[in-house]
Amino acid sequence: MPKGMRKARLKYFPSNLSYSMSTNKADEFSKRSTDPDPTTRERFELKETYSSKLNPLSIVAGDYSLQVTRDLRKKYNLSKLSFGREVKRNQKAGLKVTPRLMSWFYQNYSFQATYQEDSDPRNRRTTSVPDSVTGSIIRTRDIQTKNELNARWNLKLPVLLKAIGKPAGKKARGKPKAKNKAAEVEQDKKDSERKPLFLRRFVFYSAAYVDPLSTSWRRNVTSSSFNLVGRPPFLYQIGLEDSLRVRRSGAGLTQPDSWSRGTTTESASGLKLPLGLSVKTSFK
């Protein structure tokens, strides 16, 4: 087992927890020459931000943040602990794993999910649909998600080649004096056998002319859904579930749902030549 994993300690509590709150109140007045009365717009919002970071192991790191925007013009009653109506939500969740198994091979894996929700009626682009039973307007929300999965590998060729071509055994501080001619011949034979082969010496010295080989792989999945009656499950919000399973209302041709996925792979390395020259290669 690698030394880094033997010394790993499990941490049960978050390394960082934070909460912040801010309010914004603004009144806008506008008047056109054709309008008899000025137009007034009021904005009274409350923003709450929650964030946390987790480091259960030295090779694992996670973070989560949630920002909620509330409209305080309605449903604001301090005595009943009612702090307005939620109109926006921004959420991010990430996980990073960096295994340290070998000194000559670096690897990093990360996943990040972004979830944005807008249920502000002032931003509606479609006509509101009333409930057929109660007659009240059905509140809808628009969501956008982005899930990104990354993997990076770095093969440290100079370190690997030196480890392969390194001469076996330790170097002696001084050559012992032989007692007779036969013992001297035997000692020279042992010293010649201790020297590495030509191929190993070539591999060892070639490490100074080779650059590390780095490779990265990335996949992005983005989606947009409109006029949802309810909020998607939490697993869908953090990118661990693909099924939306939420009813829609008032869907129109002006706001069609969209979904896209893209994959990118890159690899790069190089060689160092005499006279300060170098050759760089990259593949995509």
Short mmCIF file of C-alpha atoms in Angstrom, two decimals, residues 4 18 21 25 31 36 58 85 131 202 210 221 241:
data_model
loop_
_atom_site.label_atom_id
_atom_site.label_comp_id
_atom_site.label_asym_id
_atom_site.label_seq_id
_atom_site.Cartn_x
_atom_site.Cartn_y
_atom_site.Cartn_z
CA GLY A 4 0.20 8.34 1.42
CA SER A 18 -20.30 29.74 6.06
CA MET A 21 -27.28 37.33 4.01
CA LYS A 25 -34.41 47.53 -1.90
CA LYS A 31 -42.31 58.27 -17.41
CA PRO A 36 -50.21 60.40 -18.18
CA SER A 58 -6.31 13.91 1.92
CA ARG A 85 -41.21 34.04 -1.66
CA ASP A 131 -55.55 25.79 -12.45
CA PHE A 202 20.62 4.82 -22.41
CA VAL A 210 12.01 13.85 -22.58
CA VAL A 221 -23.66 18.00 -20.41
CA GLU A 241 -29.79 11.43 -12.06
#
